[in-house]
CSV table of N, CA and C and ligand atoms in Angstrom, one decimal:
chain,number,residue,atom,x,y,z
A,1,UNK,N,-49.9,-72.9,43.9
A,1,UNK,CA,-49.3,-72.4,45.1
A,1,UNK,C,-50.3,-71.9,46.1
A,2,UNK,N,-50.0,-72.1,47.3
A,2,UNK,CA,-50.9,-71.5,48.4
A,2,UNK,C,-50.0,-70.7,49.3
A,3,UNK,N,-50.6,-70.1,50.2
A,3,UNK,CA,-49.8,-69.3,51.2
A,3,UNK,C,-49.4,-70.2,52.4
A,4,UNK,N,-49.8,-71.4,52.3
A,4,UNK,CA,-49.5,-72.3,53.5
A,4,UNK,C,-48.0,-72.4,53.7
A,5,UNK,N,-47.5,-72.1,54.8
A,5,UNK,CA,-46.1,-72.3,55.1
A,5,UNK,C,-45.9,-73.3,56.2
A,6,UNK,N,-45.5,-74.5,55.9
A,6,UNK,CA,-45.4,-75.5,57.0
A,6,UNK,C,-44.5,-75.1,58.1
A,7,UNK,N,-43.5,-74.3,57.8
A,7,UNK,CA,-42.6,-73.9,58.9
A,7,UNK,C,-43.3,-73.0,59.9
A,8,UNK,N,-44.3,-72.3,59.4
A,8,UNK,CA,-45.0,-71.3,60.3
A,8,UNK,C,-45.7,-72.1,61.5
A,9,UNK,N,-46.1,-73.3,61.2
A,9,UNK,CA,-46.8,-74.0,62.2
A,9,UNK,C,-46.0,-74.9,63.0
A,10,UNK,N,-44.7,-75.0,62.7
A,10,UNK,CA,-43.8,-75.8,63.5
A,10,UNK,C,-42.6,-74.9,63.8
A,11,UNK,N,-42.7,-74.0,64.7
A,11,UNK,CA,-41.7,-73.0,65.0
A,11,UNK,C,-40.5,-73.7,65.8
A,12,UNK,N,-39.8,-74.5,65.2
A,12,UNK,CA,-38.7,-75.1,65.9
A,12,UNK,C,-37.5,-74.1,65.8
A,13,UNK,N,-37.0,-73.8,67.0
A,13,UNK,CA,-35.9,-72.8,67.0
A,13,UNK,C,-34.7,-73.4,66.3
A,14,UNK,N,-33.9,-72.5,65.7
A,14,UNK,CA,-32.7,-72.9,65.1
A,14,UNK,C,-31.8,-73.5,66.1
A,15,UNK,N,-31.1,-74.6,65.7
A,15,UNK,CA,-30.0,-75.1,66.6
A,15,UNK,C,-29.0,-74.0,66.9
A,16,UNK,N,-28.5,-74.0,68.1
A,16,UNK,CA,-27.5,-73.0,68.4
A,16,UNK,C,-26.2,-73.3,67.7
A,17,UNK,N,-26.1,-72.7,66.5
A,17,UNK,CA,-24.9,-72.9,65.8
A,17,UNK,C,-24.2,-71.6,65.5
A,18,UNK,N,-22.9,-71.6,65.6
A,18,UNK,CA,-22.2,-70.4,65.2
A,18,UNK,C,-20.8,-70.8,64.8
A,19,UNK,N,-20.3,-70.1,63.9
A,19,UNK,CA,-18.9,-70.3,63.5
A,19,UNK,C,-17.9,-69.6,64.4
A,20,UNK,N,-16.9,-70.2,64.8
A,20,UNK,CA,-15.8,-69.6,65.5
A,20,UNK,C,-14.6,-69.4,64.6
A,21,UNK,N,-14.1,-68.2,64.6
A,21,UNK,CA,-12.9,-68.0,63.9
A,21,UNK,C,-11.8,-67.8,65.0
A,22,UNK,N,-10.8,-68.5,64.9
A,22,UNK,CA,-9.7,-68.5,65.9
A,22,UNK,C,-8.4,-68.3,65.2
A,23,UNK,N,-7.6,-67.4,65.8
A,23,UNK,CA,-6.3,-67.1,65.2
A,23,UNK,C,-5.3,-67.0,66.4
A,24,UNK,N,-4.3,-67.8,66.3
A,24,UNK,CA,-3.2,-67.5,67.3
A,24,UNK,C,-2.5,-66.3,67.2
A,25,UNK,N,-2.2,-65.7,68.3
A,25,UNK,CA,-1.5,-64.4,68.3
A,25,UNK,C,-0.3,-64.5,69.3
A,26,UNK,N,0.9,-65.0,68.8
A,26,UNK,CA,1.9,-65.3,69.8
A,26,UNK,C,2.6,-64.1,70.5
A,27,UNK,N,2.5,-63.0,69.8
A,27,UNK,CA,3.1,-61.8,70.4
A,27,UNK,C,2.2,-61.1,71.4
A,28,UNK,N,2.8,-60.1,72.0
A,28,UNK,CA,2.0,-59.3,72.9
A,28,UNK,C,0.9,-58.6,72.1
A,29,UNK,N,-0.2,-58.3,72.8
A,29,UNK,CA,-1.3,-57.6,72.2
A,29,UNK,C,-1.6,-56.4,72.9
A,30,UNK,N,-1.5,-55.3,72.2
A,30,UNK,CA,-1.7,-54.0,72.9
A,30,UNK,C,-2.7,-53.1,72.2
A,31,UNK,N,-3.9,-53.6,72.1
A,31,UNK,CA,-4.9,-52.8,71.4
A,31,UNK,C,-5.2,-51.5,72.1
A,32,UNK,N,-4.9,-51.5,73.4
A,32,UNK,CA,-5.2,-50.3,74.2
A,32,UNK,C,-3.9,-49.4,74.4
A,33,UNK,N,-2.8,-49.9,73.8
A,33,UNK,CA,-1.6,-49.2,74.0
A,33,UNK,C,-0.8,-49.8,75.1
A,34,UNK,N,-1.4,-50.7,75.9
A,34,UNK,CA,-0.6,-51.4,77.0
A,34,UNK,C,-0.9,-52.9,76.7
A,35,UNK,N,0.1,-53.7,76.9
A,35,UNK,CA,0.0,-55.1,76.6
A,35,UNK,C,-1.2,-55.7,77.5
A,36,UNK,N,-2.0,-56.5,76.9
A,36,UNK,CA,-3.0,-57.3,77.6
A,36,UNK,C,-2.3,-58.3,78.5
A,37,UNK,N,-2.9,-58.4,79.7
A,37,UNK,CA,-2.3,-59.4,80.6
A,37,UNK,C,-3.5,-60.3,81.0
A,38,UNK,N,-3.1,-61.6,81.1
A,38,UNK,CA,-4.1,-62.6,81.5
A,38,UNK,C,-4.5,-62.3,83.0
A,39,UNK,N,-5.8,-62.2,83.3
A,39,UNK,CA,-6.2,-62.0,84.7
A,39,UNK,C,-5.9,-63.2,85.6
A,40,UNK,N,-5.7,-64.4,84.9
A,40,UNK,CA,-5.6,-65.6,85.7
A,40,UNK,C,-4.2,-66.0,86.0
A,41,UNK,N,-3.3,-65.9,84.9
A,41,UNK,CA,-1.9,-66.4,85.1
A,41,UNK,C,-0.9,-65.3,84.8
A,42,UNK,N,-1.4,-64.1,84.5
A,42,UNK,CA,-0.5,-63.0,84.3
A,42,UNK,C,0.4,-63.1,83.0
A,43,UNK,N,0.0,-64.0,82.1
A,43,UNK,CA,0.7,-64.1,80.9
A,43,UNK,C,0.5,-62.8,80.1
A,44,UNK,N,1.5,-62.5,79.3
A,44,UNK,CA,1.4,-61.3,78.5
A,44,UNK,C,1.5,-61.5,77.0
A,45,UNK,N,1.6,-62.7,76.6
A,45,UNK,CA,1.6,-63.0,75.2
A,45,UNK,C,1.1,-64.4,74.9
A,46,UNK,N,1.1,-64.8,73.7
A,46,UNK,CA,0.7,-66.1,73.3
A,46,UNK,C,-0.8,-66.3,73.5
A,47,UNK,N,-1.5,-65.5,72.8
A,47,UNK,CA,-3.0,-65.5,72.8
A,47,UNK,C,-3.6,-66.3,71.7
A,48,UNK,N,-4.8,-66.6,71.9
A,48,UNK,CA,-5.7,-67.0,70.9
A,48,UNK,C,-6.8,-66.0,70.8
A,49,UNK,N,-7.0,-65.5,69.6
A,49,UNK,CA,-8.1,-64.5,69.4
A,49,UNK,C,-9.3,-65.3,68.8
A,50,UNK,N,-10.4,-65.0,69.4
A,50,UNK,CA,-11.6,-65.7,68.9
A,50,UNK,C,-12.6,-64.7,68.4
A,51,UNK,N,-13.1,-64.9,67.3
A,51,UNK,CA,-14.2,-64.1,66.8
A,51,UNK,C,-15.5,-64.9,66.7
A,52,UNK,N,-16.4,-64.5,67.6
A,52,UNK,CA,-17.7,-65.2,67.6
A,52,UNK,C,-18.7,-64.1,67.3
A,53,UNK,N,-19.4,-64.2,66.2
A,53,UNK,CA,-20.3,-63.2,65.7
A,53,UNK,C,-19.5,-61.9,65.6
A,54,UNK,N,-20.0,-60.9,66.4
A,54,UNK,CA,-19.4,-59.6,66.2
A,54,UNK,C,-18.5,-59.3,67.4
A,55,UNK,N,-18.2,-60.2,68.2
A,55,UNK,CA,-17.4,-60.0,69.4
A,55,UNK,C,-16.0,-60.7,69.3
A,56,UNK,N,-15.0,-60.1,69.8
A,56,UNK,CA,-13.7,-60.7,69.8
A,56,UNK,C,-13.3,-61.0,71.3
A,57,UNK,N,-12.9,-62.3,71.5
A,57,UNK,CA,-12.5,-62.7,72.8
A,57,UNK,C,-11.0,-63.1,72.7
A,58,UNK,N,-10.4,-63.0,73.9
A,58,UNK,CA,-9.0,-63.3,74.0
A,58,UNK,C,-9.0,-64.6,74.9
A,59,UNK,N,-8.1,-65.5,74.5
A,59,UNK,CA,-8.1,-66.7,75.3
A,59,UNK,C,-6.6,-67.0,75.6
A,60,UNK,N,-6.3,-67.4,76.8
A,60,UNK,CA,-4.9,-67.7,77.3
A,60,UNK,C,-4.7,-69.1,77.2
A,61,UNK,N,-3.4,-69.5,77.3
A,61,UNK,CA,-3.0,-70.9,77.3
A,61,UNK,C,-3.6,-71.6,78.5
A,62,UNK,N,-3.8,-70.8,79.6
A,62,UNK,CA,-4.4,-71.4,80.8
A,62,UNK,C,-5.9,-71.6,80.7
A,63,UNK,N,-6.4,-71.3,79.5
A,63,UNK,CA,-7.9,-71.5,79.2
A,63,UNK,C,-8.7,-70.4,79.8
A,64,UNK,N,-8.1,-69.4,80.4
A,64,UNK,CA,-8.8,-68.2,80.8
A,64,UNK,C,-9.3,-67.5,79.5
A,65,UNK,N,-10.4,-66.9,79.5
A,65,UNK,CA,-11.0,-66.3,78.3
A,65,UNK,C,-11.8,-65.1,78.7
A,66,UNK,N,-11.7,-64.1,77.9
A,66,UNK,CA,-12.6,-63.0,78.3
A,66,UNK,C,-12.9,-62.1,77.0
A,67,UNK,N,-14.0,-61.4,77.1
A,67,UNK,CA,-14.3,-60.5,76.0
A,67,UNK,C,-13.4,-59.3,76.0
A,68,UNK,N,-12.9,-59.0,74.9
A,68,UNK,CA,-12.0,-57.8,74.9
A,68,UNK,C,-12.6,-56.7,74.0
A,69,UNK,N,-13.3,-55.8,74.6
A,69,UNK,CA,-14.1,-54.8,73.8
A,69,UNK,C,-13.2,-53.9,73.0
A,70,UNK,N,-11.9,-53.8,73.3
A,70,UNK,CA,-11.1,-53.0,72.5
A,70,UNK,C,-10.7,-53.7,71.1
A,71,UNK,N,-10.9,-54.9,71.1
A,71,UNK,CA,-10.6,-55.7,69.9
A,71,UNK,C,-12.0,-55.8,69.1
A,72,UNK,N,-12.1,-55.1,68.1
A,72,UNK,CA,-13.4,-55.2,67.3
A,72,UNK,C,-13.2,-56.2,66.3
A,73,UNK,N,-14.4,-56.6,65.7
A,73,UNK,CA,-14.3,-57.5,64.6
A,73,UNK,C,-13.6,-57.0,63.4
A,74,UNK,N,-13.6,-55.7,63.2
A,74,UNK,CA,-12.9,-55.1,62.1
A,74,UNK,C,-11.4,-55.2,62.4
A,75,UNK,N,-11.0,-55.1,63.6
A,75,UNK,CA,-9.6,-55.3,64.0
A,75,UNK,C,-9.1,-56.7,63.7
A,76,UNK,N,-10.0,-57.6,64.1
A,76,UNK,CA,-9.8,-59.0,63.8
A,76,UNK,C,-9.6,-59.3,62.3
A,77,UNK,N,-10.6,-58.8,61.6
A,77,UNK,CA,-10.6,-59.0,60.1
A,77,UNK,C,-9.3,-58.4,59.5
A,78,UNK,N,-9.0,-57.2,60.0
A,78,UNK,CA,-7.9,-56.5,59.4
A,78,UNK,C,-6.6,-57.2,59.6
A,79,UNK,N,-6.4,-57.8,60.7
A,79,UNK,CA,-5.1,-58.3,61.1
A,79,UNK,C,-4.9,-59.8,60.9
A,80,UNK,N,-6.0,-60.5,60.9
A,80,UNK,CA,-5.9,-61.9,61.1
A,80,UNK,C,-6.7,-62.7,60.1
A,81,UNK,N,-6.8,-62.2,58.9
A,81,UNK,CA,-7.6,-62.9,57.9
A,81,UNK,C,-6.9,-64.1,57.2
A,82,UNK,N,-5.6,-64.1,57.2
A,82,UNK,CA,-4.9,-65.1,56.4
A,82,UNK,C,-5.0,-66.5,57.0
A,83,UNK,N,-4.9,-66.6,58.3
A,83,UNK,CA,-4.8,-68.0,58.8
A,83,UNK,C,-6.0,-68.4,59.5
A,84,UNK,N,-7.1,-67.7,59.3
A,84,UNK,CA,-8.3,-68.0,60.0
A,84,UNK,C,-8.8,-69.4,59.7
A,85,UNK,N,-9.4,-70.0,60.7
A,85,UNK,CA,-10.0,-71.4,60.4
A,85,UNK,C,-11.3,-71.4,61.2
A,86,UNK,N,-12.1,-72.3,60.8
A,86,UNK,CA,-13.4,-72.4,61.5
A,86,UNK,C,-13.6,-73.8,62.0
A,87,UNK,N,-14.3,-73.9,63.1
A,87,UNK,CA,-14.6,-75.2,63.7
A,87,UNK,C,-16.1,-75.2,64.0
A,88,UNK,N,-16.6,-76.4,64.0
A,88,UNK,CA,-18.0,-76.5,64.3
A,88,UNK,C,-18.3,-76.5,65.8
A,89,UNK,N,-17.3,-76.8,66.6
A,89,UNK,CA,-17.6,-76.8,68.0
A,89,UNK,C,-16.5,-76.0,68.7
A,90,UNK,N,-16.8,-75.4,69.8
A,90,UNK,CA,-15.8,-74.6,70.5
A,90,UNK,C,-14.7,-75.6,71.1
A,91,UNK,N,-15.2,-76.7,71.6
A,91,UNK,CA,-14.2,-77.6,72.2
A,91,UNK,C,-13.2,-78.2,71.2
A,92,UNK,N,-13.7,-78.4,70.0
A,92,UNK,CA,-12.8,-78.9,68.9
A,92,UNK,C,-11.7,-77.8,68.6
A,93,UNK,N,-12.2,-76.6,68.6
A,93,UNK,CA,-11.2,-75.6,68.3
A,93,UNK,C,-10.2,-75.5,69.4
A,94,UNK,N,-10.6,-75.5,70.6
A,94,UNK,CA,-9.7,-75.3,71.7
A,94,UNK,C,-8.7,-76.4,71.8
A,95,UNK,N,-9.1,-77.6,71.6
A,95,UNK,CA,-8.2,-78.8,71.6
A,95,UNK,C,-7.2,-78.7,70.4
A,96,UNK,N,-7.8,-78.4,69.3
A,96,UNK,CA,-6.9,-78.4,68.1
A,96,UNK,C,-5.8,-77.4,68.2
A,97,UNK,N,-6.1,-76.3,68.9
A,97,UNK,CA,-5.1,-75.2,68.9
A,97,UNK,C,-4.3,-75.2,70.2
A,98,UNK,N,-4.6,-76.2,71.0
A,98,UNK,CA,-3.8,-76.3,72.3
A,98,UNK,C,-4.1,-75.2,73.3
A,99,UNK,N,-5.4,-74.7,73.3
A,99,UNK,CA,-5.8,-73.7,74.2
A,99,UNK,C,-6.9,-74.3,75.1
A,100,UNK,N,-6.8,-75.6,75.4
A,100,UNK,CA,-7.8,-76.1,76.3
A,100,UNK,C,-7.3,-76.3,77.7
A,101,UNK,N,-6.2,-75.6,78.0
A,101,UNK,CA,-5.7,-75.6,79.4
A,101,UNK,C,-4.6,-76.5,79.6
A,102,UNK,N,-4.4,-77.5,78.8
A,102,UNK,CA,-3.4,-78.5,79.0
A,102,UNK,C,-2.0,-77.9,78.9
A,103,UNK,N,-1.9,-76.8,78.2
A,103,UNK,CA,-0.6,-76.2,78.1
A,103,UNK,C,-0.4,-75.0,79.0
A,104,UNK,N,-1.2,-74.9,80.0
A,104,UNK,CA,-1.1,-73.7,80.9
A,104,UNK,C,0.3,-73.6,81.4
A,105,UNK,N,0.8,-72.4,81.4
A,105,UNK,CA,2.1,-72.1,81.9
A,105,UNK,C,3.3,-72.5,81.0
A,106,UNK,N,2.9,-73.1,79.8
A,106,UNK,CA,3.9,-73.4,78.8
A,106,UNK,C,4.5,-72.1,78.2
A,107,UNK,N,5.8,-72.1,78.1
A,107,UNK,CA,6.4,-70.9,77.5
A,107,UNK,C,7.1,-71.4,76.3
A,108,UNK,N,6.8,-70.8,75.2
A,108,UNK,CA,7.4,-71.2,73.9
A,108,UNK,C,8.6,-70.4,73.7
A,109,UNK,N,9.8,-70.9,73.5
A,109,UNK,CA,10.9,-70.2,73.3
A,109,UNK,C,11.4,-70.3,71.8
B,201,ZN,ZN1,-3.6,-67.2,81.6
């Protein structure tokens, strides 16, 4: 054995990979005590919650998406562990879940 570490001499950065956990949340979401409203289309429900690393994002059917600091990863884990899924790419996840904007304005009754 030597101390030679081949990786040390070839500092190739890790590919930008991260797992996305996405969980639909059809009902209103009121982490702050008031329902979250989409800043783009004013929708008040039918969200997709995204957990990327330690941040939780909210995504609307219109494809608007924003970081929601009131939704912690702990909140995500506590409420939405059962149906979580993972995708390798963000685009795959959005298309699979119908949150790529094609269903903007759709109201599910
Ligand atoms: Zn929207």
